[in-house]
CSV table of C-alpha atoms in Angstrom, one decimal:
chain,number,residue,atom,x,y,z
A,1,MET,CA,218.8,82.6,117.6
A,2,LEU,CA,217.2,82.3,121.0
A,3,VAL,CA,217.6,78.3,120.9
A,4,ILE,CA,221.4,78.7,120.6
A,5,ARG,CA,221.6,80.9,123.5
A,6,ILE,CA,219.6,79.1,125.8
A,7,TRP,CA,221.7,75.6,124.7
A,8,ASN,CA,224.9,77.8,125.3
A,9,TYR,CA,223.7,79.1,128.8
A,10,PHE,CA,223.1,75.4,129.9
A,11,ARG,CA,226.4,74.3,128.4
A,12,GLY,CA,228.0,77.1,129.9
A,13,TYR,CA,230.5,79.6,128.4
A,14,VAL,CA,233.1,82.2,129.4
A,15,ILE,CA,233.7,85.8,128.1
A,16,ILE,CA,237.6,86.2,127.3
A,17,LYS,CA,239.7,88.9,126.4
A,18,ILE,CA,242.6,88.3,123.9
A,19,GLU,CA,245.8,90.3,123.8
A,20,GLY,CA,248.7,90.1,121.1
A,21,LEU,CA,249.9,90.9,117.8
A,22,THR,CA,248.5,87.7,115.9
A,23,LEU,CA,245.0,87.9,116.7
A,24,GLU,CA,243.8,86.8,112.8
A,25,ARG,CA,246.0,83.7,113.4
A,26,PHE,CA,244.4,83.2,116.7
A,27,ILE,CA,241.1,83.2,115.3
A,28,ASN,CA,242.1,81.0,112.2
A,29,LEU,CA,243.8,78.3,114.3
A,30,SER,CA,240.9,78.3,116.8
A,31,ILE,CA,238.7,77.5,113.8
A,32,ALA,CA,240.8,74.9,112.5
A,33,LYS,CA,240.5,73.0,115.7
A,34,GLY,CA,236.7,73.3,115.9
A,35,ILE,CA,236.8,75.6,118.7
A,36,TYR,CA,233.4,77.8,118.3
A,37,LEU,CA,233.8,81.5,119.3
A,38,TRP,CA,231.0,83.8,119.0
A,39,ASP,CA,230.1,87.5,119.6
A,40,ILE,CA,233.6,88.5,118.5
A,41,ILE,CA,234.6,92.1,119.3
A,42,ARG,CA,237.7,94.1,118.1
A,43,TYR,CA,238.6,96.8,120.2
A,44,ASP,CA,241.9,97.6,118.8
A,45,TYR,CA,244.8,96.2,116.7
A,46,THR,CA,246.1,94.2,119.6
A,47,THR,CA,242.8,93.3,121.8
A,48,LEU,CA,239.6,91.6,121.1
A,49,GLU,CA,236.8,89.9,123.2
A,50,ALA,CA,234.8,86.7,122.5
A,51,LYS,CA,232.3,84.1,123.8
A,52,VAL,CA,233.6,80.5,123.8
A,53,GLY,CA,232.1,77.5,125.4
A,54,LEU,CA,233.7,75.3,128.4
A,55,LYS,CA,235.0,72.5,126.3
A,56,GLY,CA,236.3,75.1,123.5
A,57,PHE,CA,238.1,76.9,126.5
A,58,LYS,CA,240.1,74.3,127.6
A,59,SER,CA,241.2,73.6,123.9
A,60,LEU,CA,242.3,77.2,123.6
A,61,ARG,CA,245.7,76.5,125.6
A,62,GLU,CA,247.5,74.9,122.5
A,63,VAL,CA,246.3,77.5,120.5
A,64,VAL,CA,247.6,80.2,122.5
A,65,LYS,CA,250.8,78.6,123.1
A,66,ARG,CA,251.4,78.4,119.3
A,67,VAL,CA,250.5,82.2,118.5
A,68,GLY,CA,251.9,83.7,121.7
A,69,CYS,CA,248.7,85.5,122.7
A,70,ARG,CA,247.4,86.3,126.5
A,71,VAL,CA,243.9,85.3,127.2
A,72,TYR,CA,242.1,86.4,130.2
A,73,ILE,CA,238.7,85.4,131.7
A,74,ILE,CA,236.5,88.5,132.0
A,75,GLU,CA,233.2,86.6,133.3
A,76,LYS,CA,232.0,83.1,133.8
A,77,LYS,CA,228.4,82.3,132.5
A,78,GLY,CA,225.9,79.9,132.3
A,79,PHE,CA,224.1,77.1,134.2
A,80,PRO,CA,227.1,75.1,135.6
A,81,PHE,CA,228.6,78.4,137.1
A,82,LEU,CA,225.3,78.8,138.9
A,83,ILE,CA,225.2,75.4,140.4
A,84,HIS,CA,229.0,75.6,141.5
A,85,LYS,CA,228.0,78.9,143.4
A,86,LEU,CA,224.7,77.3,144.9
A,87,LYS,CA,226.8,74.6,146.5
A,88,TYR,CA,228.0,77.2,148.9
A,89,ARG,CA,224.6,79.0,149.5
A,90,LYS,CA,222.4,76.5,150.9
A,91,MET,CA,220.2,78.8,152.4
A,92,LEU,CA,219.8,80.7,149.3
A,93,VAL,CA,218.8,77.5,147.5
A,94,PHE,CA,216.6,76.6,150.5
A,95,GLY,CA,214.8,80.2,150.4
A,96,PHE,CA,214.3,80.0,146.7
A,97,ALA,CA,212.6,76.6,147.1
A,98,VAL,CA,210.3,77.7,149.7
A,99,ALA,CA,209.4,80.8,147.6
A,100,VAL,CA,208.5,78.8,144.4
A,101,GLY,CA,206.7,76.4,147.0
A,102,ILE,CA,204.6,79.5,148.4
A,103,ILE,CA,204.0,80.6,144.9
A,104,ILE,CA,202.8,77.2,143.7
A,105,PHE,CA,200.6,77.0,146.9
A,106,LEU,CA,199.1,80.5,146.3
A,107,THR,CA,198.2,79.6,142.7
A,108,SER,CA,196.0,77.0,144.0
A,109,PHE,CA,193.5,79.5,145.2
A,110,ILE,CA,190.9,81.9,143.7
A,111,TRP,CA,192.0,85.5,144.4
A,112,GLU,CA,189.6,87.3,142.2
A,113,ILE,CA,186.1,87.0,140.9
A,114,GLU,CA,185.1,89.1,138.1
A,115,VAL,CA,181.5,89.0,136.3
A,116,ILE,CA,181.3,90.1,132.7
A,117,GLY,CA,178.1,90.1,130.1
A,118,ASN,CA,175.1,91.4,129.7
A,119,GLU,CA,175.0,95.3,130.8
A,120,ASN,CA,171.4,94.6,132.6
A,121,VAL,CA,173.5,92.2,135.2
A,122,ASP,CA,173.9,93.6,138.6
A,123,SER,CA,177.4,92.2,139.2
A,124,LYS,CA,177.1,92.6,143.0
A,125,LEU,CA,174.0,90.4,142.6
A,126,ILE,CA,176.1,87.5,141.3
A,127,VAL,CA,179.0,88.1,143.6
A,128,ASP,CA,176.6,88.3,146.8
A,129,TYR,CA,175.1,84.8,145.4
A,130,LEU,CA,178.5,83.2,144.9
A,131,THR,CA,179.4,84.5,148.4
A,132,LYS,CA,176.2,82.9,149.9
A,133,MET,CA,177.6,79.4,148.2
A,134,ASP,CA,181.1,80.0,149.9
A,135,ILE,CA,182.6,81.0,146.7
A,136,LYS,CA,184.7,84.2,147.0
A,137,PRO,CA,188.6,84.9,147.1
A,138,GLY,CA,190.7,82.7,149.4
A,139,ILE,CA,188.8,79.3,148.2
A,140,LEU,CA,190.8,76.3,146.9
A,141,LYS,CA,190.1,75.8,143.1
A,142,SER,CA,189.4,72.1,143.8
A,143,GLU,CA,186.4,73.2,146.0
A,144,ILE,CA,184.7,74.6,143.2
A,145,ASP,CA,182.1,72.6,140.9
A,146,ILE,CA,181.4,74.6,138.1
A,147,SER,CA,179.0,72.5,136.4
A,148,GLU,CA,176.9,72.2,139.6
A,149,LEU,CA,177.3,76.1,140.3
A,150,LYS,CA,176.1,77.1,136.7
A,151,ARG,CA,172.8,74.8,137.2
A,152,SER,CA,172.4,76.7,140.6
A,153,ILE,CA,172.8,80.1,139.1
A,154,LEU,CA,170.4,79.4,136.3
A,155,ARG,CA,167.8,78.0,138.9
A,156,ASP,CA,167.9,80.5,141.7
A,157,ILE,CA,168.6,83.7,140.0
A,158,GLU,CA,165.6,85.0,137.7
A,159,ASN,CA,165.9,86.6,134.2
A,160,ILE,CA,169.4,84.5,133.8
A,161,SER,CA,169.6,82.8,130.4
A,162,PHE,CA,173.1,81.9,130.0
A,163,VAL,CA,176.2,81.4,132.4
A,164,ASN,CA,179.7,80.4,131.6
A,165,MET,CA,182.0,80.0,134.3
A,166,GLU,CA,186.1,79.7,133.8
A,167,ILE,CA,189.0,79.8,136.1
A,168,ILE,CA,191.8,81.6,134.2
A,169,GLY,CA,195.0,81.6,136.5
A,170,THR,CA,193.8,83.1,140.0
A,171,LYS,CA,190.7,84.6,138.8
A,172,LEU,CA,187.2,83.1,138.6
A,173,LEU,CA,185.6,84.5,135.4
A,174,VAL,CA,181.9,84.6,135.5
A,175,GLU,CA,179.9,85.5,132.1
A,176,VAL,CA,176.1,85.9,132.5
A,177,LYS,CA,173.4,86.7,130.0
A,178,VAL,CA,170.0,88.1,130.6
A,179,ARG,CA,166.7,86.5,128.4
A,180,ASP,CA,165.2,89.0,126.6
A,181,ILE,CA,161.9,89.6,128.6
A,182,MET,CA,159.1,90.2,125.8
A,183,PRO,CA,155.8,91.8,126.9
A,184,SER,CA,153.4,88.9,126.8
A,185,ALA,CA,150.7,89.1,124.2
A,186,ILE,CA,147.1,89.3,125.4
A,187,ARG,CA,145.2,86.2,124.3
A,188,LYS,CA,142.5,87.0,121.7
A,189,ASP,CA,139.8,85.6,124.3
A,190,VAL,CA,140.8,88.2,126.9
A,191,PRO,CA,138.9,91.7,127.1
A,192,CYS,CA,141.2,94.6,126.5
A,193,ASN,CA,141.1,98.4,125.4
A,194,VAL,CA,143.8,99.9,123.3
A,195,VAL,CA,145.4,102.7,125.1
A,196,ALA,CA,147.9,105.6,124.1
A,197,LYS,CA,151.5,104.6,124.7
A,198,LYS,CA,152.6,108.5,124.6
A,199,LYS,CA,151.3,111.8,124.5
A,200,ALA,CA,150.3,112.6,120.7
A,201,VAL,CA,147.7,114.3,118.4
A,202,ILE,CA,145.4,111.8,116.9
A,203,VAL,CA,145.8,111.4,112.9
A,204,LYS,CA,143.8,108.3,112.2
A,205,VAL,CA,141.8,105.8,114.1
A,206,ILE,CA,140.8,102.4,112.5
A,207,ALA,CA,138.9,100.2,114.9
A,208,ARG,CA,138.8,96.6,113.8
A,209,ASN,CA,137.0,95.4,116.9
A,210,GLY,CA,135.9,97.3,119.9
A,211,LYS,CA,134.6,100.8,119.8
A,212,SER,CA,136.8,103.9,119.1
A,213,VAL,CA,136.5,106.8,121.6
A,214,VAL,CA,138.6,109.3,120.0
A,215,GLU,CA,138.9,111.3,116.8
A,216,LYS,CA,141.3,112.8,114.4
A,217,GLY,CA,142.9,116.0,115.8
A,218,ASP,CA,142.3,115.0,119.6
A,219,ILE,CA,145.1,115.4,122.0
A,220,VAL,CA,145.4,112.5,123.8
A,221,LYS,CA,148.1,111.6,127.0
A,222,LYS,CA,149.8,108.3,127.9
A,223,GLY,CA,147.5,105.9,129.2
A,224,GLN,CA,144.3,107.3,127.7
A,225,VAL,CA,141.8,104.9,125.9
A,226,LEU,CA,141.7,105.1,122.4
A,227,ILE,CA,139.6,102.1,121.2
A,228,SER,CA,137.3,100.5,124.1
A,229,GLY,CA,136.7,96.9,124.8
A,230,ILE,CA,133.6,97.7,126.8
A,231,ILE,CA,130.6,97.8,124.5
A,232,GLU,CA,127.4,99.4,126.2
A,233,ASP,CA,124.1,99.3,124.7
A,234,GLU,CA,120.5,99.9,126.1
A,235,LYS,CA,119.5,96.8,124.7
A,236,LEU,CA,122.2,94.8,127.3
A,237,GLU,CA,121.9,94.2,130.9
A,238,ASN,CA,125.3,94.4,131.5
A,239,PRO,CA,128.2,96.0,129.3
A,240,LEU,CA,129.7,93.7,126.7
A,241,LEU,CA,133.6,93.1,127.3
A,242,VAL,CA,135.3,92.3,123.8
A,243,HIS,CA,139.1,92.1,122.6
A,244,SER,CA,139.5,95.3,121.1
A,245,ASP,CA,142.0,95.8,118.3
A,246,GLY,CA,142.7,98.2,115.8
A,247,THR,CA,145.3,101.1,114.4
A,248,VAL,CA,146.0,104.4,116.0
A,249,LEU,CA,148.3,106.6,114.1
A,250,GLY,CA,149.3,110.0,116.1
A,251,LYS,CA,151.5,112.9,115.4
A,252,THR,CA,154.2,113.0,118.0
A,253,LEU,CA,157.2,115.2,119.1
A,254,TYR,CA,160.6,114.2,119.8
A,255,VAL,CA,163.1,116.7,121.0
A,256,LYS,CA,167.0,116.8,121.9
A,257,GLU,CA,168.9,119.7,123.4
A,258,LEU,CA,172.4,119.8,123.1
A,259,GLN,CA,174.9,122.0,124.9
A,260,GLU,CA,178.5,122.9,123.8
A,261,PRO,CA,180.8,125.7,125.0
A,262,ILE,CA,182.0,128.3,122.4
A,263,ILE,CA,185.5,128.8,124.3
A,264,LYS,CA,186.6,125.2,125.0
A,265,LYS,CA,189.4,124.1,127.3
A,266,ILE,CA,191.8,121.6,125.6
A,267,GLU,CA,194.4,119.7,127.6
A,268,GLU,CA,198.3,119.9,125.8
A,269,GLU,CA,200.9,118.1,127.2
A,270,THR,CA,203.9,119.6,128.4
A,271,GLY,CA,206.2,116.8,128.5
A,272,ASN,CA,206.6,116.8,132.2
A,273,CYS,CA,206.0,113.4,133.6
A,274,TYR,CA,205.8,112.0,137.2
A,275,SER,CA,205.6,108.1,137.8
A,276,VAL,CA,204.5,106.2,140.8
A,277,ARG,CA,204.7,102.6,141.3
A,278,GLU,CA,202.1,100.3,143.0
A,279,ILE,CA,202.7,96.8,144.2
A,280,LYS,CA,199.3,94.8,144.0
A,281,ILE,CA,198.8,91.4,145.8
A,282,GLY,CA,195.4,90.1,145.4
A,283,ASN,CA,193.0,93.0,146.5
A,284,TYR,CA,195.8,94.6,148.5
A,285,SER,CA,198.0,97.3,147.3
A,286,LEU,CA,201.1,99.3,148.3
A,287,LEU,CA,202.1,102.6,146.8
A,288,LEU,CA,205.9,102.7,146.7
A,289,ASN,CA,205.8,106.8,146.4
A,290,ASN,CA,203.0,108.2,148.2
A,291,LYS,CA,204.1,111.8,147.4
A,292,GLU,CA,201.7,114.5,146.3
A,293,ILE,CA,201.6,114.8,142.3
A,294,PRO,CA,203.5,117.8,141.7
A,295,TYR,CA,201.0,119.1,138.7
A,296,LYS,CA,197.9,121.1,138.9
A,297,ASN,CA,196.5,119.8,135.7
A,298,TYR,CA,197.4,116.3,134.6
A,299,ILE,CA,196.5,113.2,132.7
A,300,GLU,CA,197.2,109.8,134.1
A,301,ASP,CA,198.3,106.6,132.1
A,302,LYS,CA,198.1,103.4,133.8
A,303,LYS,CA,199.9,100.2,132.7
A,304,ASN,CA,199.7,96.6,134.7
A,305,ARG,CA,202.4,94.2,134.3
A,306,LYS,CA,202.0,90.7,135.7
A,307,LEU,CA,205.2,89.6,137.7
A,308,ILE,CA,204.9,85.9,137.6
A,309,LYS,CA,203.4,83.3,135.5
A,310,ILE,CA,203.9,79.5,136.3
A,311,LEU,CA,202.8,76.8,134.1
A,312,GLY,CA,200.4,79.1,132.5
A,313,TYR,CA,199.0,80.7,135.5
A,314,GLU,CA,199.1,84.2,136.2
A,315,LEU,CA,199.7,84.7,140.1
A,316,PRO,CA,198.1,87.8,142.0
A,317,PHE,CA,201.2,89.8,142.0
A,318,GLU,CA,201.7,92.7,139.5
A,319,ILE,CA,203.2,96.0,139.2
A,320,ILE,CA,200.9,99.1,138.4
A,321,VAL,CA,202.8,101.9,137.0
A,322,HIS,CA,200.6,105.1,137.1
A,323,LYS,CA,202.2,108.1,134.6
A,324,TYR,CA,201.0,111.5,135.6
A,325,LYS,CA,201.5,113.7,132.3
A,326,GLU,CA,201.3,117.5,133.1
A,327,VAL,CA,198.9,119.3,130.8
A,328,GLU,CA,198.3,122.8,130.1
A,329,LEU,CA,194.7,124.0,129.6
A,330,ILE,CA,194.5,126.2,126.6
A,331,LYS,CA,191.4,128.1,125.8
A,332,VAL,CA,190.3,127.7,122.2
A,333,LYS,CA,187.4,129.6,120.6
A,334,GLN,CA,185.3,127.4,118.3
A,335,ASN,CA,183.6,128.4,115.1
A,336,VAL,CA,180.1,129.0,115.7
A,337,GLU,CA,178.7,128.1,112.5
A,338,ALA,CA,180.5,125.2,112.1
A,339,LEU,CA,179.6,124.1,115.5
A,340,LYS,CA,175.9,124.6,114.7
A,341,LYS,CA,176.0,122.4,111.9
A,342,MET,CA,177.8,119.5,114.1
A,343,GLN,CA,175.3,119.8,116.8
A,344,SER,CA,172.4,119.8,114.3
A,345,VAL,CA,173.7,116.7,112.8
A,346,ARG,CA,174.2,115.0,116.0
A,347,GLY,CA,170.7,116.0,117.5
A,348,VAL,CA,169.0,114.6,114.6
A,349,GLN,CA,170.9,111.4,114.3
A,350,MET,CA,170.2,110.8,118.1
A,351,ILE,CA,166.5,111.1,117.5
A,352,MET,CA,166.4,108.9,114.7
A,353,ASN,CA,167.9,106.1,116.7
A,354,GLU,CA,165.2,106.4,119.1
A,355,LEU,CA,162.2,106.4,116.4
A,356,PRO,CA,160.3,103.2,116.2
A,357,ASN,CA,160.2,101.0,113.0
A,358,GLY,CA,157.6,102.5,110.8
A,359,ALA,CA,157.6,105.9,112.3
A,360,LYS,CA,157.4,108.7,109.5
A,361,VAL,CA,159.2,112.1,109.7
A,362,ILE,CA,156.9,115.0,108.5
A,363,SER,CA,159.1,117.8,110.1
A,364,LYS,CA,162.3,119.0,111.5
A,365,ASP,CA,163.0,122.1,113.1
A,366,VAL,CA,166.5,123.2,114.7
A,367,LYS,CA,167.0,126.4,117.1
A,368,TYR,CA,170.1,127.8,118.6
A,369,SER,CA,170.4,130.0,121.5
A,370,ILE,CA,173.7,131.5,123.2
A,371,GLU,CA,173.9,131.6,127.0
A,372,ASP,CA,177.2,132.3,128.9
A,373,ASN,CA,179.3,131.4,126.1
A,374,ILE,CA,177.5,128.0,125.3
A,375,LEU,CA,175.8,127.4,122.2
A,376,ILE,CA,172.2,125.7,123.1
A,377,THR,CA,170.9,123.5,120.0
A,378,ARG,CA,167.4,122.5,120.3
A,379,VAL,CA,166.4,119.7,117.5
A,380,SER,CA,162.5,118.9,117.4
A,381,ILE,CA,161.2,116.5,115.0
A,382,GLU,CA,157.7,115.6,114.3
A,383,VAL,CA,156.7,112.4,113.2
A,384,ILE,CA,153.6,110.0,112.6
A,385,GLU,CA,153.8,106.9,114.7
A,386,GLU,CA,151.5,103.9,115.8
A,387,ILE,CA,150.7,104.9,119.4
A,388,GLY,CA,148.3,102.3,120.5
A,389,GLU,CA,149.1,99.4,122.8
A,390,LYS,CA,146.7,96.9,124.2
A,391,GLN,CA,145.8,96.9,127.8
A,392,LYS,CA,143.7,94.3,129.9
A,393,ILE,CA,140.3,95.5,131.3
A,394,GLN,CA,140.4,95.0,134.8
């Protein structure tokens, strides 16, 4: 067990070799005297190896005399022996103490700032703002007022609805989210038109308020007025402006074009591997082997390993191992019919994910062509959907 190993290390122990013809009697007498032996390895009929604590080792003298065996110390292990060595290596102790002091000192600084959260947030915008507030790599942790900083970000940066900041080791982690900006609804007392959101063929127009200016079968383009909020009459001196409202259904077309090579190159590992180690301290890095990668085609596998962790804090020291695995590019001819089916399903799925709620599919068309060994799949889906949106009359 780990606890016992740690206990033995702090007590101190020795690894001994016992030679003689009465090894079984040696072990039995040791147990009878309460001497604990562990990790016993027997090499041959007359030799074995074992570990014993310092106190037990002193008690072995009487056992050795009685059984007539010879005992040799192979290695001394544990904390007491380490302290004994350090008594004669004061500069080493001093250097170690200085190193620990430097490490503890370095952990009191922020060495990295990471921004996570909403994809619409520009990380550089947050980092630049923090820099203006003098929050940048190299700042002391004690100088950061997280509560005040969060309030400042919410106050000064538009569209940020949530901020959370946390110091993890030597990293300042900033999580932000953008508020969902909904288009402001036009009040009922504000004059407006209903215009087309996209190009479409009119299928049906129901004008609940305002005047319909298009009919079934008309082709309209984006931004074109469908239901006008400007009512003109000979009896009126000036046009009457109203808040137009209604439903306009239009026939629209969604198209996706996908390309896939018929002869595809795949990467197959050869088993050869080339490793490069990199030491990273904060934002600075040093390659231990800066030779060229000996492979023409390869894939990279990168693993990070933190060097030191003290009191739960990860120091800005890490080793990055870059493994470059050699690959061969093998040409494989794909089954064209299977590829057509796969691309067709993929294209339809992509379009269906874009369709607005309430859209009704009325037709689907898939066309294929081959150019320069590339299969081109063109998926067209025709739907009927609401195409009107309100726009203020300027």
